[in-house]
Coordinates of C-alpha atoms and ligand atoms in Angstrom, one line a residue:
X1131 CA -48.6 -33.2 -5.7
X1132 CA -46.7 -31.8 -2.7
X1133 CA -45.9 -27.6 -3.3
X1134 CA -42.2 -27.7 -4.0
X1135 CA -40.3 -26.7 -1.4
X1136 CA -38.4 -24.0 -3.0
X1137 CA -41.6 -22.4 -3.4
X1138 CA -43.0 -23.0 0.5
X1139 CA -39.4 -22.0 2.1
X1140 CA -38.6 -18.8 -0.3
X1141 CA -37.9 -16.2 1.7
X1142 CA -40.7 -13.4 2.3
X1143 CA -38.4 -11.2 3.5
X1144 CA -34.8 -10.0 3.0
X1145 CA -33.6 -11.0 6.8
X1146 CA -33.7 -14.7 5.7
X1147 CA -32.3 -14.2 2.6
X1148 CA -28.6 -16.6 3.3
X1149 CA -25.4 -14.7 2.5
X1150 CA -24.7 -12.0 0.4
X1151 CA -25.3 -9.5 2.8
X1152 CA -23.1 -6.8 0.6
X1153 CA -25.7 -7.1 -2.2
X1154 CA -28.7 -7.2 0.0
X1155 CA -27.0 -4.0 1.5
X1156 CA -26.7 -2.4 -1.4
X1157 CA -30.5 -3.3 -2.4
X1158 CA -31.8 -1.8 0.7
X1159 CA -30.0 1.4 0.2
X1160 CA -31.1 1.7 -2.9
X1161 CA -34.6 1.1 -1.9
X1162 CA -34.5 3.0 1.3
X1163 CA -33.4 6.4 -1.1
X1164 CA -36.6 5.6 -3.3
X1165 CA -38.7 5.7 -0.4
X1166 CA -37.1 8.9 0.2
X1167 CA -38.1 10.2 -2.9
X1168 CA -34.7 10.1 -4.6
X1169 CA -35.3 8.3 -7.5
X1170 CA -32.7 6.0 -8.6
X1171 CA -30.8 4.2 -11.8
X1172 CA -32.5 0.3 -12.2
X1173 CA -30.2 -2.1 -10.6
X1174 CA -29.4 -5.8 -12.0
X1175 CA -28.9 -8.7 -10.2
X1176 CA -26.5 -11.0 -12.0
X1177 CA -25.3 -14.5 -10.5
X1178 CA -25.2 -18.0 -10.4
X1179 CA -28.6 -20.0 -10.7
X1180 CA -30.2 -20.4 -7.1
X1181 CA -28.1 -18.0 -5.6
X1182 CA -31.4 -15.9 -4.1
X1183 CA -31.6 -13.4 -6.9
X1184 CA -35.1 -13.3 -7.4
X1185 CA -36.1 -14.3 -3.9
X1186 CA -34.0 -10.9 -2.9
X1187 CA -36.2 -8.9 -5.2
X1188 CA -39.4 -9.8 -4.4
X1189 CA -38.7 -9.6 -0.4
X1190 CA -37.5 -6.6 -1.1
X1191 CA -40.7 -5.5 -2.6
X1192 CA -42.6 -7.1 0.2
X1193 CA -40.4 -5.1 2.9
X1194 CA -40.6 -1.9 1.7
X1195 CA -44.2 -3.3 1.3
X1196 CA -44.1 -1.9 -2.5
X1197 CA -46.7 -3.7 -5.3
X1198 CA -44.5 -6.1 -7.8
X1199 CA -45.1 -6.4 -11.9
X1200 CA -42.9 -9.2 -12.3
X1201 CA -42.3 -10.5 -16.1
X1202 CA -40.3 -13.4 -17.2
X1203 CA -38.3 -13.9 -20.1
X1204 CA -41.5 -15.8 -22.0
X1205 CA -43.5 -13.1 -21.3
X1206 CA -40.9 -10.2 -22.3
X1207 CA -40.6 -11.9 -25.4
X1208 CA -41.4 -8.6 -27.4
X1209 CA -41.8 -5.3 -27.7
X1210 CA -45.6 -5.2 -27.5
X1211 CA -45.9 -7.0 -24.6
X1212 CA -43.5 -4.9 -22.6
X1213 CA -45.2 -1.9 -23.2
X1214 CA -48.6 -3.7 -22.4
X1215 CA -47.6 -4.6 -19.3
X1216 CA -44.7 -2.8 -17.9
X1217 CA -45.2 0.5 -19.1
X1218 CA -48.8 1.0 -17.8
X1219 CA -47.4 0.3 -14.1
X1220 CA -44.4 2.0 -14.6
X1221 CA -45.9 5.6 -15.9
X1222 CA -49.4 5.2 -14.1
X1223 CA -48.1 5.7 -10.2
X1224 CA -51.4 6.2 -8.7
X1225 CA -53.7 2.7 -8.9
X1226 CA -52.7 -0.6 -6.9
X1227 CA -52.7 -3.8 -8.6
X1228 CA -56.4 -4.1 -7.2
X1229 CA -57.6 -0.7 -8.0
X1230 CA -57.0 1.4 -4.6
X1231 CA -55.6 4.8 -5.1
X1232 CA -52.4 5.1 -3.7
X1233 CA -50.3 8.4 -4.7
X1234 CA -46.4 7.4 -4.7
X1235 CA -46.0 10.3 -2.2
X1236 CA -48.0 8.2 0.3
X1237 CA -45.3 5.2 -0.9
X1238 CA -47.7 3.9 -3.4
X1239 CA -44.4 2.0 -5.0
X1240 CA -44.5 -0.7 -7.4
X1241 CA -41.6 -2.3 -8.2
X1242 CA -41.1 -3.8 -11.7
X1243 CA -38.7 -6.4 -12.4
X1244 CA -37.5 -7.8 -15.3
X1245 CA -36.5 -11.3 -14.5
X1246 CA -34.0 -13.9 -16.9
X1247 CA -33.1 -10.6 -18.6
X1248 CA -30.4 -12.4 -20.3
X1249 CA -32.8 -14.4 -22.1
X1250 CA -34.6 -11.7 -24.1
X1251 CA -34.3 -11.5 -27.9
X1252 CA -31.7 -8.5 -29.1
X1253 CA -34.1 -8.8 -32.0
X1254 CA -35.1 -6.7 -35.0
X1255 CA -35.8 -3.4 -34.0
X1256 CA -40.0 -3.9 -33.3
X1257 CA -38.8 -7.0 -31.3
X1258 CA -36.3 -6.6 -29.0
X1259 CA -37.3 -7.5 -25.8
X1260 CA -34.1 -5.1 -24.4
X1261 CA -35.4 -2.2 -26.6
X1262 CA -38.2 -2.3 -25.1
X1263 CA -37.3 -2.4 -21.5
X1264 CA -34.8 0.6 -22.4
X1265 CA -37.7 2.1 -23.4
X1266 CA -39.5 1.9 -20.7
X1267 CA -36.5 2.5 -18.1
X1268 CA -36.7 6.2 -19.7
X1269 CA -40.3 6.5 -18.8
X1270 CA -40.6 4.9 -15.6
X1271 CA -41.4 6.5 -12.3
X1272 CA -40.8 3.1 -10.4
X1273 CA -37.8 1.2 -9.4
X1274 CA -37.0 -1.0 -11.6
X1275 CA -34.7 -4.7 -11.2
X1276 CA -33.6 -6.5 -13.7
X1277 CA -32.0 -10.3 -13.0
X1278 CA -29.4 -13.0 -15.2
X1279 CA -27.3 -15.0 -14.8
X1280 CA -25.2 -13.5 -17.1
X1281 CA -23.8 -10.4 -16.7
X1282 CA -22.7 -9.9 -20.7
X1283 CA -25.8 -11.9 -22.1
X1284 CA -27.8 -8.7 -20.4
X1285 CA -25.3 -6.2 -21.3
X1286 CA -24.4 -7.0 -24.8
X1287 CA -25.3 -5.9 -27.9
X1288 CA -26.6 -2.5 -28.8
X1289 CA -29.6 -2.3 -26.8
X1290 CA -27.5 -3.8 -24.1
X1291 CA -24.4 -1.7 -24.0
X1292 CA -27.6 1.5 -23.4
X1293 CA -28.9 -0.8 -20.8
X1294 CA -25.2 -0.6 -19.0
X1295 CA -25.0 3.1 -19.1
X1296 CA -28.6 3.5 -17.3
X1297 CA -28.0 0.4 -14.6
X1298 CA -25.9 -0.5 -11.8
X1299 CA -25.0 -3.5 -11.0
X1300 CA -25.4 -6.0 -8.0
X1301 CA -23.3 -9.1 -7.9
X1302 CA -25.0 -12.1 -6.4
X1303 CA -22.3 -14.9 -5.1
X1304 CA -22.6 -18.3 -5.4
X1305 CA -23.5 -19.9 -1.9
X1306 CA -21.3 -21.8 0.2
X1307 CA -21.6 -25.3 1.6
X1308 CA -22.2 -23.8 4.9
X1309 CA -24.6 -21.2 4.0
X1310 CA -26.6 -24.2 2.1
X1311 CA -26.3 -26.5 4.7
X1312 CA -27.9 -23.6 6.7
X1313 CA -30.7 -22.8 4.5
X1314 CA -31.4 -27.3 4.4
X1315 CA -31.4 -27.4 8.4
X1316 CA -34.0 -24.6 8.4
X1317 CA -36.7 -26.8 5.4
X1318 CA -35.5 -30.1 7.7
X1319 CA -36.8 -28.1 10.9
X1320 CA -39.9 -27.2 9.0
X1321 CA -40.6 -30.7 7.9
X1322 CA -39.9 -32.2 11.0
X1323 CA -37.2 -34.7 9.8
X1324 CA -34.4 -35.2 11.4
X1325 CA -31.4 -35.2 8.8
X1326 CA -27.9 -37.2 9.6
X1327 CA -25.7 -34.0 9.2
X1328 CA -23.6 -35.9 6.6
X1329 CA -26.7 -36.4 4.4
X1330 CA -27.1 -32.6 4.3
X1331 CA -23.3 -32.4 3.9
X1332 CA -23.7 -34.5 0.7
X1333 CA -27.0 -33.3 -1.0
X1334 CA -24.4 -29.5 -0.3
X1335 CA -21.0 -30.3 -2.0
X1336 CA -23.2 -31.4 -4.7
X1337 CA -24.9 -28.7 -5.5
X1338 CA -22.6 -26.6 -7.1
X1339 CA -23.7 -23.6 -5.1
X1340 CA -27.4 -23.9 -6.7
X1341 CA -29.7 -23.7 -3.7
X1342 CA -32.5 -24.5 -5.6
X1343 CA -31.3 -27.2 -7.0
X1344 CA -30.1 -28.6 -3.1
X1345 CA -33.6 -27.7 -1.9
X1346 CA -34.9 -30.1 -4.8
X1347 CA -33.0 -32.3 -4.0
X1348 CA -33.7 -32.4 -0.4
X1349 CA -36.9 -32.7 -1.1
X1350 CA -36.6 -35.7 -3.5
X1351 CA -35.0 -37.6 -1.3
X1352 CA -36.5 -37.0 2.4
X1353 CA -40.5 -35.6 1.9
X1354 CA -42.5 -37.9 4.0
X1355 CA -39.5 -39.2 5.8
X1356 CA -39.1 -38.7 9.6
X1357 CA -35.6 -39.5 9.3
X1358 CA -32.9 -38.8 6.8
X1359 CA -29.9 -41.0 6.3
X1360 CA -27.0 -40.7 3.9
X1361 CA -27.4 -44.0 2.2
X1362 CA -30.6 -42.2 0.9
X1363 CA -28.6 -39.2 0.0
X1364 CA -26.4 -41.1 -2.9
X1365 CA -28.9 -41.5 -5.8
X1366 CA -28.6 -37.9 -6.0
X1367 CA -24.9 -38.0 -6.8
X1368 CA -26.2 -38.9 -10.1
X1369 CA -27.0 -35.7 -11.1
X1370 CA -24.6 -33.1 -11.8
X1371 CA -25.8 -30.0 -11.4
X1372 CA -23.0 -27.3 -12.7
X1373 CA -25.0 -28.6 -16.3
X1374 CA -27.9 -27.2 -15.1
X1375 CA -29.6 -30.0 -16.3
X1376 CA -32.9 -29.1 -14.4
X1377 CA -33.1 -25.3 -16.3
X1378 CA -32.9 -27.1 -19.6
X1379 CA -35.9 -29.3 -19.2
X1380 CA -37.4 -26.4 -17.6
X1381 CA -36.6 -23.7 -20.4
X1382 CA -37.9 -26.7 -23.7
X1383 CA -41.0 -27.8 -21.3
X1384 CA -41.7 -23.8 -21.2
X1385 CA -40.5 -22.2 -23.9
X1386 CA -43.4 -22.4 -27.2
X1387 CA -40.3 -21.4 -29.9
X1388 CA -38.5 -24.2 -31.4
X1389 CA -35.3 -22.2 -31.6
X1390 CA -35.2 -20.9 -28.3
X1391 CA -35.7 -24.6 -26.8
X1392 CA -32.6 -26.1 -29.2
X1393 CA -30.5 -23.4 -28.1
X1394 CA -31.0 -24.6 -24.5
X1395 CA -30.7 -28.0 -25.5
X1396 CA -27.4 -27.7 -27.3
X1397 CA -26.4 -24.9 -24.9
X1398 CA -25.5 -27.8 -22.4
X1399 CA -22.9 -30.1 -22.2
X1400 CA -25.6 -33.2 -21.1
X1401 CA -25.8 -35.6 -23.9
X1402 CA -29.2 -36.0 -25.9
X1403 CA -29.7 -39.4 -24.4
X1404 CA -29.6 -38.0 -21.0
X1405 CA -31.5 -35.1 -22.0
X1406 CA -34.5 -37.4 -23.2
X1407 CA -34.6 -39.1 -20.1
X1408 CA -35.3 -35.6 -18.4
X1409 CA -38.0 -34.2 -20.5
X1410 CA -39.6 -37.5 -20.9
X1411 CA -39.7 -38.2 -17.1
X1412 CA -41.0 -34.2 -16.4
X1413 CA -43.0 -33.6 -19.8
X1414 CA -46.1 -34.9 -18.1
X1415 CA -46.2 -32.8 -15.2
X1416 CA -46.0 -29.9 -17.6
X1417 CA -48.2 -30.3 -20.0
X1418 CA -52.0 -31.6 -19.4
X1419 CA -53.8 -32.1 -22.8
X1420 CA -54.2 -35.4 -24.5
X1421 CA -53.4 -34.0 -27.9
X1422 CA -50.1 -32.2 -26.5
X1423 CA -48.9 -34.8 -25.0
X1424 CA -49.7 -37.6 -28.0
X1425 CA -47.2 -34.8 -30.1
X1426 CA -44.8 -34.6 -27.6
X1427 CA -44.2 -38.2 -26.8
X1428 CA -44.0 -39.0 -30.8
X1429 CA -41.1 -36.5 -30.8
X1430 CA -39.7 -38.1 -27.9
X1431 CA -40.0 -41.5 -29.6
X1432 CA -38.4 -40.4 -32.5
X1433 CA -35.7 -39.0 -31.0
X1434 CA -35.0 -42.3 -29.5
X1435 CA -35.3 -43.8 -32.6
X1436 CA -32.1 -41.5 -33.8
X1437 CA -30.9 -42.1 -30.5
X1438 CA -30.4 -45.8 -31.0
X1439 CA -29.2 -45.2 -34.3
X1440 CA -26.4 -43.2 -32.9
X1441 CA -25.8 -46.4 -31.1
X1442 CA -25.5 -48.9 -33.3
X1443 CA -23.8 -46.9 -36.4
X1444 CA -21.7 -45.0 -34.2
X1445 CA -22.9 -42.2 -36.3
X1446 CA -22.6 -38.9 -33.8
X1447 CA -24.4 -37.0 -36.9
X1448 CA -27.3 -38.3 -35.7
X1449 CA -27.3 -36.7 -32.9
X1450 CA -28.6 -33.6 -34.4
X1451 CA -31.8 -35.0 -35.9
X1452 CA -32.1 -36.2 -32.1
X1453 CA -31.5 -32.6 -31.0
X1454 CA -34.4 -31.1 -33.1
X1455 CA -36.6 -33.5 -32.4
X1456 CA -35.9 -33.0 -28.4
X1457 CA -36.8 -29.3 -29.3
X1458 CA -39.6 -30.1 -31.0
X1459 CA -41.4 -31.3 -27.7
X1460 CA -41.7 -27.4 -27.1
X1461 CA -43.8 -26.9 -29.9
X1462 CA -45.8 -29.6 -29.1
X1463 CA -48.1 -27.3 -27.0
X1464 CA -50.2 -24.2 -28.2
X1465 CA -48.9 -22.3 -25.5
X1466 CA -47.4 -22.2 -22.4
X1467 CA -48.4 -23.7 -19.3
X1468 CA -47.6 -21.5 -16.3
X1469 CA -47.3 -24.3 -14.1
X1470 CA -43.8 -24.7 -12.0
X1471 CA -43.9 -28.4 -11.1
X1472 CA -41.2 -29.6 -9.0
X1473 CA -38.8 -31.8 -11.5
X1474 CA -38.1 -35.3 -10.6
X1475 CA -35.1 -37.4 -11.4
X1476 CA -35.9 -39.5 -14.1
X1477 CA -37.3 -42.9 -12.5
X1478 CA -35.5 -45.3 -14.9
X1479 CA -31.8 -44.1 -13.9
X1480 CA -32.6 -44.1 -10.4
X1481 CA -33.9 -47.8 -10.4
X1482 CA -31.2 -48.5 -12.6
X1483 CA -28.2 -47.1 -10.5
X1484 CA -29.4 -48.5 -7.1
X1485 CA -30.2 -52.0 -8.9
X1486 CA -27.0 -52.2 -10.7
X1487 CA -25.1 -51.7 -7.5
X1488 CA -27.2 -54.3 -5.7
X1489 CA -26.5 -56.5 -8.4
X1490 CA -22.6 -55.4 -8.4
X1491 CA -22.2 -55.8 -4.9
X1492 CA -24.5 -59.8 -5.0
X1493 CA -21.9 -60.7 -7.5
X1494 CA -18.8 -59.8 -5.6
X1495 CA -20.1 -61.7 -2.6
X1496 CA -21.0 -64.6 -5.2
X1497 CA -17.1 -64.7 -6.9
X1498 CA -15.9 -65.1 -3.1
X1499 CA -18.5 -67.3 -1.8
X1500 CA -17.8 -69.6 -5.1
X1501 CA -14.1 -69.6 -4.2
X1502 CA -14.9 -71.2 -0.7
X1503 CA -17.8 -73.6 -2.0
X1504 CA -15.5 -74.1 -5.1
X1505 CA -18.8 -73.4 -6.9
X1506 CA -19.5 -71.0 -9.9
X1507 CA -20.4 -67.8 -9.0
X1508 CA -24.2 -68.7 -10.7
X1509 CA -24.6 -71.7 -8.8
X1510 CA -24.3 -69.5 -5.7
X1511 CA -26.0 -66.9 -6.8
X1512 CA -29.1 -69.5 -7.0
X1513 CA -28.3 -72.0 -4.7
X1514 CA -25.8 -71.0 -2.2
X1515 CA -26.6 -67.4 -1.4
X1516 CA -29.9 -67.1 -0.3
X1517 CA -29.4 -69.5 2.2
X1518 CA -26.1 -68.3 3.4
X1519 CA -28.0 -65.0 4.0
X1520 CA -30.3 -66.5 6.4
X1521 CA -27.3 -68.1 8.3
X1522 CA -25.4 -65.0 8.5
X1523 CA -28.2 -62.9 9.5
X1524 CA -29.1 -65.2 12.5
X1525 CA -25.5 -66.8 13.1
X1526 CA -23.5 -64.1 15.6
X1527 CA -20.3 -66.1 15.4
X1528 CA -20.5 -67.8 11.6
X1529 CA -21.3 -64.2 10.2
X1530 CA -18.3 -63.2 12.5
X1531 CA -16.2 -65.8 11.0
X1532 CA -17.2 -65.3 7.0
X1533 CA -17.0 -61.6 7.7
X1534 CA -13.2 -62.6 8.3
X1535 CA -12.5 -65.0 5.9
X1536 CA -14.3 -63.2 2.8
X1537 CA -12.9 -59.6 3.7
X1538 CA -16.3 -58.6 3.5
X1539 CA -16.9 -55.0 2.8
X1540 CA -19.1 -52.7 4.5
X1541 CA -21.6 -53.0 1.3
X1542 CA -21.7 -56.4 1.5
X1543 CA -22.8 -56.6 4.6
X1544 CA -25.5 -54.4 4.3
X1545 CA -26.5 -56.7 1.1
X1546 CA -26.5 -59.6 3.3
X1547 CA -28.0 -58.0 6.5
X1548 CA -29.5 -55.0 8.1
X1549 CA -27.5 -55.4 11.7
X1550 CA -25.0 -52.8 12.1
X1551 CA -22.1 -53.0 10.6
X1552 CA -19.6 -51.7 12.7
X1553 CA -20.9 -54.3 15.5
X1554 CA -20.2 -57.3 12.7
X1555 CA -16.7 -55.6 11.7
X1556 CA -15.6 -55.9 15.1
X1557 CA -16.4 -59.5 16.1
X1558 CA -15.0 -60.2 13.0
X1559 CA -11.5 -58.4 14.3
X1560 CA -11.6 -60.4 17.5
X1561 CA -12.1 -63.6 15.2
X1562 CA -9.0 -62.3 13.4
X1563 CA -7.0 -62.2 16.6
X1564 CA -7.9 -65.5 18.1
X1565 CA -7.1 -67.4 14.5
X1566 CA -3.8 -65.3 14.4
X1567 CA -3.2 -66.1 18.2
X1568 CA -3.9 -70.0 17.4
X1569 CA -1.6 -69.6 14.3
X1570 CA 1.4 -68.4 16.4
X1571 CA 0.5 -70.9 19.3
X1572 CA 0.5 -73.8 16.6
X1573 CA 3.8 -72.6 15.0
X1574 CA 6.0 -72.4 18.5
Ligands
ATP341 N1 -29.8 -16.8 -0.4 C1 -30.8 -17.5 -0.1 N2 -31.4 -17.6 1.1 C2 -32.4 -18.4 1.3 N3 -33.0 -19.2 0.4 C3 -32.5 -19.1 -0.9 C4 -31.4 -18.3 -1.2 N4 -31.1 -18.5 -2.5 C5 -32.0 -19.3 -3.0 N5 -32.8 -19.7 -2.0 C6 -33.9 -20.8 -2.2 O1 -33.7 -21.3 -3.5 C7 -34.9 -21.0 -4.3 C8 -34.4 -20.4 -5.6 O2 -33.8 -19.2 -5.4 P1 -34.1 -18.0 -6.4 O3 -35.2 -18.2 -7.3 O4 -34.1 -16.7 -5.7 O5 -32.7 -18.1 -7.2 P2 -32.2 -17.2 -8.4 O6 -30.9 -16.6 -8.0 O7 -33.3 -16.3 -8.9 O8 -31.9 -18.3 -9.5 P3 -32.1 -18.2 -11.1 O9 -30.9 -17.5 -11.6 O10 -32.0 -19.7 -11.6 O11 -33.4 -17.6 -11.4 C9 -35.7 -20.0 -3.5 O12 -37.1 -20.3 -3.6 C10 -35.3 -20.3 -2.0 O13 -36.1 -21.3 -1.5
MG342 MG1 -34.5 -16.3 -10.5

């Protein structure tokens, strides 16, 4: 598989980070007094998904050309492993990540960040994942950046409110259309395709300000192309991405704790029946072993099983049972896979959405073609159309004339024939004028 694109076009450095230039102000400053040998109070990034928060940290890092011990919120899951990893790079200051002695005088930095912070278990005192990173904010001779999305996830609770006294804050912004649209040209450029602007304009207002998930979408719909149109933009209006629908199936294909992957689940406002059609279509790019994947599709069936039950019983209690067996899908692995596969759109709706609007759009042309024939619409459906089509396609002035007489819309056409449509809509209008002309000439 193709490397996502997210991942080929994330900035290296902080000059091509989009927007948000009083954050990325404040981050150099911050760094820039480091460098100087000022130490200074961990910063956290909060904001929107995809707004470029931990892109911005690790150019940073890669600019001030500092070593990076990054940990995610499945590896920050305790204590233990906090002081296993971050710790030892935070208090030891004078060995690279390959072994070279570099004193911190001689800007031998590493920077450790703490990304999804607002995932981490409060826990039980030996568990808290914020404990821990308090912990070792009080050690640490390094900068230190922590990222969420959620400003009072991070900052709540007991360990959290200690974390707020010892922090400042940088606020990430959501991304405008423009600034997306921006970012979209730049991967098009890359890829040598050449987008309609409209098509970019599209894949933008409906991203809710998530580059990420614009890029993915991008990149579902034009890799391999050499030209972008918008008609191949709209199957992506299918997915709404304020639900973050992609960050669930992300969070129960990565996650190994039952609980943590239901909370996700439940946590959005997708239905179950959607949500299966995600993890099933994604589960097996995630996860590679036989056995693992025999589990997880049995808890997929099953769910479907309550699924349908929902269906037919109207029984919304259902639901739940559905729910846990989504979640169980997480468990279904030993552990996790570190992969990052890109996520597709499951296949099923897309086939469906683009097929039931073909077949919409045959069966409006059938009720007016059936009005004219005096025919049933499924007599010309089997009999009528496909031979009309040929006519239309290869008649200039009979497709000008039924363009006329059947109102045909622009979608119809395009069922009918690839020619352009705006050439057909206007012999149709002089048709229009020379009938209308005749009519008033016949009346006087
Ligand atoms: N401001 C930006 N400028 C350029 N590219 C960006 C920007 N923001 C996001 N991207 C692109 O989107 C991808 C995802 O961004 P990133 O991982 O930095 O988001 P994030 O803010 O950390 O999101 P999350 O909260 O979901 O972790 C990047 O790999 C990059 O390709
Ligand atoms: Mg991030």
């Amino acid at each position: 598989m193709a490397i996502p694109w997210v991942e080929k076009y994330r900035p290296r450095t902080l000059r091509d980070i989009v927007g948000n230039n009083q954050a990325i102000a404040q981050m150099k400053k911050w760094a820039m007094d480091w460098d100087q040998g000022k130490p200074q109070k961990p910063i956290i990034l909060v904001g929107k998904p995809g707004c470029g928060k931990t892109s911005a940290a690790r150019a940073l890092a890669n600019d001030m050309k500092w070593g990076v011990i990054e940990l995610n919120a499945s590896d920050v899951r305790n204590e233990k492993n906090i002081k296993r990893i971050a710790m030892v790079g935070a208090v030891n200051e004078t060995f690279t990540d390959d072994g070279k002695f570099i004193s911190s005088k001689f800007g031998g930095r590493k920077l450790i960040i703490f990304d999804e912070a607002d995932n981490l278990y409060e826990g039980k005192d030996d568990r808290g994942g914020k404990k821990a990173i308090v912990e070792t904010i009080r050690v640490a001779k390094q900068p230190i950046i922590l990222i969420g999305n959620d400003y009072y996830g991070i900052l709540s609770g007991v360990w959290g409110k200690k974390l707020k006294s010892m922090c400042a804050v940088v606020k990430f912004r959501a991304l405008t259309s423009a600034q997306i649209i921006k970012v979209l040209n730049r991967i098009c450029r890359g890829e040598e395709i050449v987008c309609e602007k409209e098509a970019l304009r599209v894949i933008a207002s409906r991203c809710g300000g998530d580059l990420r998930a614009a890029i993915n979408d991008l990149q579902a719909v034009a890799e391999g192309k050499k030209v972008l149109r918008v008609e191949e933009v709209k199957p992506v209006g299918y997915r709404d991405v304020k639900n973050q629908i992609y960050k669930t199936v992300l969070k129960v294909l990565h996650t190994v704790e039952l609980n943590e992957a239901r909370r996700y689940i439940t946590n959005t406002d997708e239905t179950p029946d959607y949500i299966l059609l995600w993890v099933e279509e994604n589960m097996p790019l995630e996860y590679t072993k036989t056995d693992e994947m025999v589990r997880a599709y049995e808890y997929l069936s099953r769910a479907d099983v309550y699924l349908g039950r929902v269906v037919r019983r109207q029984q919304y209690s259902l639901w739940s049972y559905a729910i846990d067996m989504l979640s169980a899908v997480s468990v279904a692995k030993e552990e996790e896979y570190k992969k990052h596969p890109r996520y597709a759109f499951p296949s099923w709706l897309r086939v469906m959405s683009t097929s039931k609007a073909r077949r919409d759009t045959r069966d409006s042309i059938g009720m007016k073609l059936g009005v004219i024939y005096h025919a049933s619409s499924q007599r010309v459906k089997e009999d009528i159309l496909p031979y009309f089509r040929v006519l239309y396609e290869k008649n200039r002035e009979l497709r000008a004339l039924y363009t006329y007489l059947l109102h045909l819309e622009d979608k119809e056409i395009s069922f009918l024939t690839d020619l352009d449509v705006e050439e057909i809509l206007k012999d149709a209008e002089k048709i229009e004028e020379k009938i209308e002309k005749k009519g008033e000439g016949g009346s006087a």
